[in-house]
mmCIF file of C-alpha atoms in Angstrom:
data_model
loop_
_atom_site.group_PDB
_atom_site.id
_atom_site.type_symbol
_atom_site.label_atom_id
_atom_site.label_comp_id
_atom_site.label_asym_id
_atom_site.label_seq_id
_atom_site.Cartn_x
_atom_site.Cartn_y
_atom_site.Cartn_z
ATOM 1 C CA LEU A 17 -15.018 -8.392 13.688
ATOM 2 C CA ALA A 18 -15.881 -7.042 17.152
ATOM 3 C CA ASN A 19 -16.554 -9.348 20.095
ATOM 4 C CA PHE A 20 -19.145 -7.893 22.465
ATOM 5 C CA SER A 21 -19.815 -11.219 24.202
ATOM 6 C CA ARG A 22 -18.380 -12.539 27.461
ATOM 7 C CA ARG A 23 -16.503 -15.416 25.831
ATOM 8 C CA PRO A 24 -13.666 -15.673 23.289
ATOM 9 C CA LEU A 25 -14.913 -16.118 19.740
ATOM 10 C CA ASP A 26 -12.876 -17.821 17.037
ATOM 11 C CA PRO A 27 -13.691 -16.914 13.399
ATOM 12 C CA VAL A 28 -13.272 -20.030 11.255
ATOM 13 C CA ARG A 29 -14.659 -18.878 7.910
ATOM 14 C CA VAL A 30 -15.442 -15.550 6.219
ATOM 15 C CA ALA A 31 -17.476 -15.494 3.007
ATOM 16 C CA VAL A 32 -17.951 -12.430 0.796
ATOM 17 C CA LEU A 33 -21.304 -12.414 -1.019
ATOM 18 C CA ASP A 34 -22.958 -10.401 -3.763
ATOM 19 C CA ALA A 35 -25.743 -8.790 -1.752
ATOM 20 C CA ALA A 36 -28.171 -8.865 -4.694
ATOM 21 C CA SER A 37 -27.766 -12.479 -5.808
ATOM 22 C CA GLY A 38 -26.328 -14.082 -2.700
ATOM 23 C CA ALA A 39 -23.547 -15.603 -4.803
ATOM 24 C CA ALA A 40 -20.264 -16.202 -2.990
ATOM 25 C CA LEU A 41 -17.465 -14.057 -4.452
ATOM 26 C CA ALA A 42 -14.764 -15.411 -2.140
ATOM 27 C CA THR A 43 -14.389 -17.579 0.948
ATOM 28 C CA PHE A 44 -11.472 -17.526 3.372
ATOM 29 C CA GLU A 45 -10.747 -20.197 5.971
ATOM 30 C CA GLY A 46 -7.801 -22.026 7.491
ATOM 31 C CA GLU A 47 -4.424 -20.634 6.446
ATOM 32 C CA ALA A 48 -6.024 -18.334 3.850
ATOM 33 C CA LEU A 49 -8.013 -16.635 6.630
ATOM 34 C CA GLU A 50 -5.092 -16.560 9.065
ATOM 35 C CA ARG A 51 -2.895 -14.701 6.540
ATOM 36 C CA ARG A 52 -5.523 -11.970 6.232
ATOM 37 C CA PHE A 53 -6.529 -11.721 9.892
ATOM 38 C CA ASP A 54 -5.136 -8.941 12.072
ATOM 39 C CA ARG A 55 -5.940 -8.992 15.783
ATOM 40 C CA SER A 56 -6.041 -5.206 16.037
ATOM 41 C CA GLY A 57 -3.299 -4.087 18.383
ATOM 42 C CA LEU A 58 -2.309 -7.562 19.563
ATOM 43 C CA GLN A 59 -0.920 -8.892 16.285
ATOM 44 C CA TRP A 60 2.702 -8.785 17.441
ATOM 45 C CA GLN A 61 1.932 -10.968 20.485
ATOM 46 C CA ALA A 62 -0.937 -13.088 19.211
ATOM 47 C CA LYS A 63 -0.471 -16.759 18.462
ATOM 48 C CA ALA A 64 -1.638 -18.107 15.115
ATOM 49 C CA GLY A 65 -5.271 -19.145 15.354
ATOM 50 C CA ALA A 66 -5.900 -17.188 18.571
ATOM 51 C CA PRO A 67 -9.573 -16.195 19.058
ATOM 52 C CA ILE A 68 -10.912 -12.684 19.524
ATOM 53 C CA GLU A 69 -11.107 -12.069 23.251
ATOM 54 C CA PRO A 70 -14.108 -10.333 24.888
ATOM 55 C CA GLY A 71 -14.027 -6.615 24.250
ATOM 56 C CA ARG A 72 -11.459 -6.941 21.459
ATOM 57 C CA ARG A 73 -11.732 -6.836 17.682
ATOM 58 C CA GLY A 74 -9.995 -8.183 14.614
ATOM 59 C CA ILE A 75 -9.838 -7.082 10.985
ATOM 60 C CA VAL A 76 -9.877 -9.369 7.956
ATOM 61 C CA PHE A 77 -8.040 -7.740 5.019
ATOM 62 C CA PHE A 78 -8.664 -9.060 1.527
ATOM 63 C CA GLU A 79 -8.891 -8.075 -2.123
ATOM 64 C CA LEU A 80 -11.352 -9.542 -4.619
ATOM 65 C CA ALA A 81 -10.325 -10.554 -8.132
ATOM 66 C CA LEU A 82 -13.460 -10.674 -10.294
ATOM 67 C CA PRO A 83 -13.574 -12.591 -13.586
ATOM 68 C CA ALA A 84 -12.551 -10.563 -16.633
ATOM 69 C CA GLY A 85 -15.457 -8.417 -17.806
ATOM 70 C CA ALA A 86 -17.617 -9.212 -14.776
ATOM 71 C CA PRO A 87 -19.429 -6.141 -13.385
ATOM 72 C CA ALA A 88 -18.684 -5.139 -9.831
ATOM 73 C CA PRO A 89 -21.523 -5.952 -7.408
ATOM 74 C CA GLY A 90 -23.590 -3.047 -6.164
ATOM 75 C CA ALA A 91 -23.235 -4.137 -2.539
ATOM 76 C CA LEU A 92 -21.543 -6.831 -0.489
ATOM 77 C CA LEU A 93 -22.552 -9.019 2.425
ATOM 78 C CA HIS A 94 -20.100 -10.706 4.784
ATOM 79 C CA ARG A 95 -20.992 -14.042 6.378
ATOM 80 C CA VAL A 96 -18.872 -15.121 9.338
ATOM 81 C CA ASP A 97 -18.801 -18.635 10.791
ATOM 82 C CA TYR A 98 -17.296 -18.664 14.273
ATOM 83 C CA ARG A 99 -16.803 -20.939 17.240
ATOM 84 C CA VAL A 100 -17.254 -20.148 20.927
ATOM 85 C CA THR A 101 -13.997 -21.416 22.391
ATOM 86 C CA GLU A 102 -15.456 -21.918 25.878
ATOM 87 C CA GLY A 103 -18.248 -24.467 26.136
ATOM 88 C CA GLU A 104 -19.296 -26.964 23.473
ATOM 89 C CA GLY A 105 -17.427 -25.190 20.695
ATOM 90 C CA GLU A 106 -20.199 -25.534 18.128
ATOM 91 C CA THR A 107 -19.986 -23.345 15.042
ATOM 92 C CA ALA A 108 -22.403 -20.422 14.760
ATOM 93 C CA ARG A 109 -23.015 -17.968 11.932
ATOM 94 C CA VAL A 110 -23.643 -14.240 11.684
ATOM 95 C CA GLU A 111 -24.227 -12.083 8.622
ATOM 96 C CA GLY A 112 -23.250 -8.431 8.447
ATOM 97 C CA ALA A 113 -25.145 -5.490 7.018
ATOM 98 C CA ARG A 114 -25.132 -4.559 3.332
ATOM 99 C CA VAL A 115 -21.988 -2.659 2.362
ATOM 100 C CA PRO A 116 -22.386 -0.522 -0.787
ATOM 101 C CA VAL A 117 -19.587 -0.673 -3.353
ATOM 102 C CA ALA A 118 -18.253 2.681 -4.533
ATOM 103 C CA ARG A 119 -19.177 3.255 -8.175
ATOM 104 C CA GLU A 120 -16.794 6.102 -8.918
ATOM 105 C CA ALA A 121 -13.962 5.095 -11.235
ATOM 106 C CA ALA A 122 -10.366 5.291 -10.063
ATOM 107 C CA MET A 123 -8.616 8.503 -11.066
ATOM 108 C CA VAL A 124 -6.215 8.060 -14.003
ATOM 109 C CA ILE A 125 -2.927 9.862 -13.389
ATOM 110 C CA GLY A 126 0.545 10.104 -14.869
ATOM 111 C CA PRO A 127 3.551 8.286 -13.402
ATOM 112 C CA PRO A 128 5.241 9.830 -10.360
ATOM 113 C CA LEU A 129 8.682 8.898 -11.748
ATOM 114 C CA ARG A 130 10.659 8.545 -14.991
ATOM 115 C CA GLY A 131 12.383 5.600 -16.636
ATOM 116 C CA GLY A 132 13.095 2.519 -14.570
ATOM 117 C CA PRO A 133 12.938 -0.348 -13.994
ATOM 118 C CA TRP A 134 10.843 0.387 -10.887
ATOM 119 C CA ILE A 135 9.229 -2.181 -8.622
ATOM 120 C CA ALA A 136 5.738 -1.320 -7.360
ATOM 121 C CA ILE A 137 5.830 -2.582 -3.774
ATOM 122 C CA HIS A 138 2.422 -3.321 -2.258
ATOM 123 C CA ASP A 139 0.669 -6.427 -0.929
ATOM 124 C CA PRO A 140 -2.445 -6.729 1.294
ATOM 125 C CA SER A 141 -1.096 -9.842 3.043
ATOM 126 C CA TRP A 142 1.818 -8.068 4.782
ATOM 127 C CA GLU A 143 1.102 -7.603 8.475
ATOM 128 C CA ARG A 144 2.517 -4.078 8.543
ATOM 129 C CA GLY A 145 2.112 -3.204 4.879
ATOM 130 C CA HIS A 146 0.351 0.027 3.894
ATOM 131 C CA ARG A 147 -2.983 -1.690 3.339
ATOM 132 C CA ARG A 148 -3.083 -3.111 6.864
ATOM 133 C CA VAL A 149 -2.143 -0.082 8.975
ATOM 134 C CA VAL A 150 -5.073 1.722 10.573
ATOM 135 C CA TYR A 151 -4.604 5.111 12.255
ATOM 136 C CA ALA A 152 -7.082 6.528 14.776
ATOM 137 C CA ILE A 153 -6.932 10.281 14.091
ATOM 138 C CA ASP A 154 -9.481 12.915 15.187
ATOM 139 C CA GLY A 155 -11.907 10.266 16.422
ATOM 140 C CA LYS A 156 -11.992 8.225 13.214
ATOM 141 C CA ALA A 157 -10.074 5.119 12.139
ATOM 142 C CA ARG A 158 -8.571 5.483 8.667
ATOM 143 C CA THR A 159 -6.314 3.518 6.312
ATOM 144 C CA PRO A 160 -4.374 6.178 4.381
ATOM 145 C CA GLY A 161 -2.229 3.609 2.560
ATOM 146 C CA ARG A 162 -5.100 1.467 1.304
ATOM 147 C CA PHE A 163 -3.845 1.904 -2.290
ATOM 148 C CA ALA A 164 -0.304 3.167 -1.587
ATOM 149 C CA VAL A 165 2.775 2.053 -3.515
ATOM 150 C CA ASP A 166 6.449 2.238 -2.567
ATOM 151 C CA TRP A 167 8.598 2.659 -5.671
ATOM 152 C CA VAL A 168 12.194 1.360 -5.691
ATOM 153 C CA LYS A 169 14.474 1.524 -8.737
ATOM 154 C CA LEU A 170 16.354 -1.597 -9.866
ATOM 155 C CA ASP A 171 18.908 -2.499 -12.503
ATOM 156 C CA ALA A 172 18.557 -5.238 -15.121
ATOM 157 C CA HIS A 173 19.731 -7.821 -12.548
ATOM 158 C CA GLY A 174 17.210 -6.793 -9.893
ATOM 159 C CA ARG A 175 19.760 -5.019 -7.712
ATOM 160 C CA LYS A 176 18.883 -1.848 -5.793
ATOM 161 C CA SER A 177 22.413 -0.401 -5.818
ATOM 162 C CA HIS A 178 25.498 -0.559 -8.032
ATOM 163 C CA ARG A 179 27.766 -0.999 -5.004
ATOM 164 C CA ASP A 180 27.783 -3.076 -1.826
ATOM 165 C CA HIS A 181 29.022 -0.290 0.456
ATOM 166 C CA GLY A 182 25.585 0.260 1.977
ATOM 167 C CA LEU A 183 25.599 3.980 1.239
ATOM 168 C CA THR A 184 22.337 5.785 0.621
ATOM 169 C CA ALA A 185 23.785 7.763 -2.279
ATOM 170 C CA ASP A 186 24.660 4.538 -4.151
ATOM 171 C CA ALA A 187 21.036 3.374 -4.427
ATOM 172 C CA TYR A 188 19.569 3.637 -7.921
ATOM 173 C CA SER A 189 16.447 5.296 -6.485
ATOM 174 C CA HIS A 190 18.299 8.033 -4.648
ATOM 175 C CA GLY A 191 18.036 11.443 -6.277
ATOM 176 C CA GLU A 192 15.659 10.353 -9.024
ATOM 177 C CA ASP A 193 13.173 12.979 -10.204
ATOM 178 C CA VAL A 194 9.719 12.952 -8.578
ATOM 179 C CA LEU A 195 6.936 14.198 -10.863
ATOM 180 C CA ALA A 196 3.512 15.760 -10.480
ATOM 181 C CA VAL A 197 1.012 13.062 -11.520
ATOM 182 C CA ALA A 198 -1.575 15.633 -12.655
ATOM 183 C CA ASP A 199 -2.197 19.368 -12.768
ATOM 184 C CA GLY A 200 -2.776 20.644 -9.266
ATOM 185 C CA THR A 201 -1.976 22.996 -6.413
ATOM 186 C CA VAL A 202 0.701 22.420 -3.795
ATOM 187 C CA MET A 203 -0.951 22.076 -0.377
ATOM 188 C CA SER A 204 2.047 21.359 1.849
ATOM 189 C CA VAL A 205 5.797 20.826 1.675
ATOM 190 C CA ARG A 206 8.199 19.400 4.249
ATOM 191 C CA ASP A 207 11.848 19.552 3.238
ATOM 192 C CA ASP A 208 13.887 19.848 6.454
ATOM 193 C CA LEU A 209 14.255 16.319 7.837
ATOM 194 C CA PRO A 210 17.794 14.908 7.606
ATOM 195 C CA GLU A 211 18.660 11.871 5.530
ATOM 196 C CA ARG A 212 20.429 8.759 6.797
ATOM 197 C CA ARG A 213 23.831 8.346 5.193
ATOM 198 C CA ARG A 214 23.873 4.560 5.389
ATOM 199 C CA LEU A 215 21.136 2.047 4.594
ATOM 200 C CA ASP A 216 21.645 0.168 7.879
ATOM 201 C CA GLU A 217 21.040 3.254 10.018
ATOM 202 C CA ARG A 218 17.744 3.075 11.870
ATOM 203 C CA SER A 219 15.875 5.751 13.759
ATOM 204 C CA ASP A 220 12.589 6.126 15.582
ATOM 205 C CA HIS A 221 9.846 8.290 14.119
ATOM 206 C CA THR A 222 6.598 9.825 15.315
ATOM 207 C CA LEU A 223 3.383 10.121 13.333
ATOM 208 C CA ASP A 224 4.629 13.539 12.228
ATOM 209 C CA THR A 225 7.993 12.338 10.873
ATOM 210 C CA GLY A 226 7.355 8.770 9.696
ATOM 211 C CA SER A 227 6.658 9.923 6.130
ATOM 212 C CA GLY A 228 9.892 11.881 6.060
ATOM 213 C CA ASN A 229 10.065 14.910 3.823
ATOM 214 C CA ALA A 230 6.798 15.073 1.936
ATOM 215 C CA ILE A 231 4.671 16.998 -0.551
ATOM 216 C CA ALA A 232 0.881 17.012 -0.873
ATOM 217 C CA LEU A 233 -0.889 18.182 -4.045
ATOM 218 C CA ASP A 234 -4.559 19.108 -4.424
ATOM 219 C CA LEU A 235 -5.738 17.459 -7.650
ATOM 220 C CA GLY A 236 -9.319 18.684 -7.310
ATOM 221 C CA ASN A 237 -12.619 16.885 -6.649
ATOM 222 C CA GLY A 238 -11.541 15.836 -3.158
ATOM 223 C CA ARG A 239 -8.415 13.993 -4.308
ATOM 224 C CA PHE A 240 -4.935 14.669 -2.986
ATOM 225 C CA ALA A 241 -1.608 13.180 -4.085
ATOM 226 C CA PHE A 242 0.880 12.443 -1.315
ATOM 227 C CA TYR A 243 4.634 11.889 -1.830
ATOM 228 C CA GLY A 244 6.871 10.694 1.025
ATOM 229 C CA HIS A 245 10.533 9.969 1.957
ATOM 230 C CA LEU A 246 11.840 12.799 -0.239
ATOM 231 C CA ARG A 247 15.452 13.939 -0.349
ATOM 232 C CA PRO A 248 16.116 16.911 1.954
ATOM 233 C CA GLY A 249 16.505 20.185 0.135
ATOM 234 C CA SER A 250 15.149 18.785 -3.131
ATOM 235 C CA ALA A 251 11.677 20.351 -3.117
ATOM 236 C CA ARG A 252 11.123 22.541 -6.198
ATOM 237 C CA VAL A 253 7.747 23.893 -5.048
ATOM 238 C CA VAL A 254 6.149 25.758 -2.153
ATOM 239 C CA PRO A 255 2.558 25.787 -0.858
ATOM 240 C CA GLY A 256 0.251 27.609 -3.246
ATOM 241 C CA ASP A 257 2.253 26.823 -6.392
ATOM 242 C CA ARG A 258 0.378 25.505 -9.424
ATOM 243 C CA VAL A 259 2.040 22.465 -10.991
ATOM 244 C CA ARG A 260 1.570 20.725 -14.323
ATOM 245 C CA LYS A 261 1.449 17.003 -15.003
ATOM 246 C CA GLY A 262 4.983 15.669 -15.486
ATOM 247 C CA GLN A 263 6.656 18.620 -13.758
ATOM 248 C CA LYS A 264 9.578 17.811 -11.432
ATOM 249 C CA ILE A 265 8.643 18.682 -7.851
ATOM 250 C CA ALA A 266 11.360 16.938 -5.777
ATOM 251 C CA GLU A 267 13.766 13.977 -5.665
ATOM 252 C CA VAL A 268 13.624 10.484 -4.153
ATOM 253 C CA GLY A 269 15.304 10.278 -0.742
ATOM 254 C CA PHE A 270 15.776 8.219 2.398
ATOM 255 C CA THR A 271 13.951 10.176 5.093
ATOM 256 C CA GLY A 272 11.388 9.058 7.636
ATOM 257 C CA SER A 273 10.697 5.382 8.259
ATOM 258 C CA ALA A 274 11.625 4.157 4.777
ATOM 259 C CA SER A 275 13.492 0.829 4.589
ATOM 260 C CA ASP A 276 15.319 1.906 1.391
ATOM 261 C CA PRO A 277 15.685 5.066 -0.665
ATOM 262 C CA GLN A 278 12.227 5.020 -2.217
ATOM 263 C CA LEU A 279 9.190 7.052 -3.146
ATOM 264 C CA HIS A 280 6.011 6.507 -1.180
ATOM 265 C CA PHE A 281 2.996 7.551 -3.248
ATOM 266 C CA ASN A 282 -0.741 7.444 -2.684
ATOM 267 C CA LEU A 283 -3.969 9.316 -3.345
ATOM 268 C CA ALA A 284 -6.192 10.260 -0.416
ATOM 269 C CA ASP A 285 -9.273 12.248 0.512
ATOM 270 C CA GLN A 286 -7.280 14.717 2.644
ATOM 271 C CA PRO A 287 -3.820 16.336 2.283
ATOM 272 C CA ALA A 288 -2.561 14.481 5.367
ATOM 273 C CA ALA A 289 -0.143 11.584 5.727
ATOM 274 C CA VAL A 290 -2.163 9.624 8.300
ATOM 275 C CA GLY A 291 -5.399 11.572 8.868
ATOM 276 C CA SER A 292 -6.881 10.536 5.523
ATOM 277 C CA GLU A 293 -8.479 7.630 3.703
ATOM 278 C CA GLY A 294 -6.636 6.168 0.739
ATOM 279 C CA LEU A 295 -8.263 6.389 -2.698
ATOM 280 C CA PRO A 296 -7.742 4.166 -5.751
ATOM 281 C CA PHE A 297 -5.847 5.325 -8.819
ATOM 282 C CA ALA A 298 -4.652 4.030 -12.174
ATOM 283 C CA LEU A 299 -1.589 5.017 -14.189
ATOM 284 C CA ASP A 300 -2.255 6.204 -17.707
ATOM 285 C CA ARG A 301 0.568 4.127 -19.215
ATOM 286 C CA PHE A 302 3.508 1.927 -18.246
ATOM 287 C CA ARG A 303 5.425 -1.038 -19.617
ATOM 288 C CA SER A 304 5.058 -4.252 -17.611
ATOM 289 C CA LEU A 305 8.351 -6.206 -17.394
ATOM 290 C CA GLY A 306 7.769 -8.917 -14.820
ATOM 291 C CA THR A 307 7.202 -9.639 -11.147
ATOM 292 C CA TYR A 308 8.672 -10.958 -7.909
ATOM 293 C CA ALA A 309 6.969 -13.867 -6.162
ATOM 294 C CA ARG A 310 8.804 -13.025 -2.918
ATOM 295 C CA ILE A 311 9.611 -9.534 -1.742
ATOM 296 C CA ASP A 312 12.760 -10.885 -0.029
ATOM 297 C CA ASP A 313 14.225 -11.580 -3.482
ATOM 298 C CA VAL A 314 14.186 -7.911 -4.489
ATOM 299 C CA GLY A 315 17.747 -6.673 -4.641
ATOM 300 C CA ALA A 316 19.168 -10.209 -4.552
ATOM 301 C CA SER A 317 18.007 -11.763 -7.827
ATOM 302 C CA PRO A 318 16.356 -10.832 -11.143
ATOM 303 C CA TRP A 319 12.582 -10.602 -11.398
ATOM 304 C CA ARG A 320 10.565 -13.253 -13.221
ATOM 305 C CA PRO A 321 9.867 -11.982 -16.756
ATOM 306 C CA ARG A 322 6.256 -11.449 -17.660
ATOM 307 C CA ASP A 323 4.542 -14.425 -19.327
ATOM 308 C CA GLY A 324 4.247 -13.593 -23.009
ATOM 309 C CA GLY A 325 6.948 -10.954 -22.829
ATOM 310 C CA GLU A 326 6.919 -7.260 -21.971
ATOM 311 C CA GLU A 327 3.680 -5.411 -22.604
ATOM 312 C CA ASP A 328 2.418 -1.850 -22.568
ATOM 313 C CA ARG A 329 -0.447 -1.401 -20.107
ATOM 314 C CA VAL A 330 -2.874 1.523 -19.914
ATOM 315 C CA ARG A 331 -5.229 2.883 -17.259
ATOM 316 C CA GLU A 332 -4.426 0.399 -14.505
ATOM 317 C CA LEU A 333 -2.499 0.015 -11.259
ATOM 318 C CA PRO A 334 0.599 -2.208 -11.532
ATOM 319 C CA ALA A 335 0.154 -5.504 -9.728
ATOM 320 C CA GLY A 336 1.806 -5.915 -6.351
ATOM 321 C CA ASN A 337 5.585 -6.382 -6.539
ATOM 322 C CA SER A 338 5.597 -6.058 -10.329
ATOM 323 C CA VAL A 339 8.407 -4.381 -12.250
ATOM 324 C CA VAL A 340 7.581 -1.608 -14.716
ATOM 325 C CA MET A 341 9.143 1.040 -16.944
ATOM 326 C CA PHE A 342 7.947 4.597 -17.483
ATOM 327 C CA GLU A 343 8.795 6.942 -20.325
ATOM 328 C CA ASP A 344 12.004 8.917 -19.801
#
């Protein structure tokens, strides 16, 4: 939402429509809109409900959940109701251009890890979550983490470590095998960044080091797998190597800007951590155990078991903050 006028504009409602039928697929207003609204560079200082100032822009982030079996629309329209905050304050409406919906199916891949339980950490409502971080690289704004997942290993009680000493090496995730999700070619390897010894150690990172030690694989057809925060010295591959699905390529570490020992994983259209656009993917098989309603509870309490009990799932992406098991 870009404001090219001379007055502040306050979006009050955003509707997502099927461009062919005009049917409303979702409508966001009030608190529901505020949770999804990022004021593009001013979010840390902006007050809740603040309008878009002249010459500024905002981004509304959302995901659509269609009814089971419903076909995806061929194109979307976005209808925005807004208020001019200076003057009479009457509500006006503008409708955006048709936005085609990609028809290509998500790539089905193997798991990037073994065993578990692992929590799949992702949520579009987090202000600084993967799905809401835009990088302006080489003259183009991209969201490399649009479908990214951070994987953290837990025990049966939902704890992230078997000790309370705060040591990196005590985390269940640390040192776990990282696997090739498909046959491919190694594009790049970084393996030299040091690892923090304690979980409470913090350090500043640039765009070049935020992902920590990392590996990028070329999976073909313009798809690249990216692995981040790897353990230093654990890389088993070098650029140019051919890898097979399920092959160990490195180990989970605590490098870069990670908040815990974890594996960052995503698919993208380029073998670059930030200069790429994230692509969707589905895992060929996993066992769904349960979920966390609040991310703050991870590590402090057990997850909520899945309604109906554990279930094997195929060809899908685990829901945000859900807990899963992979084959050993």
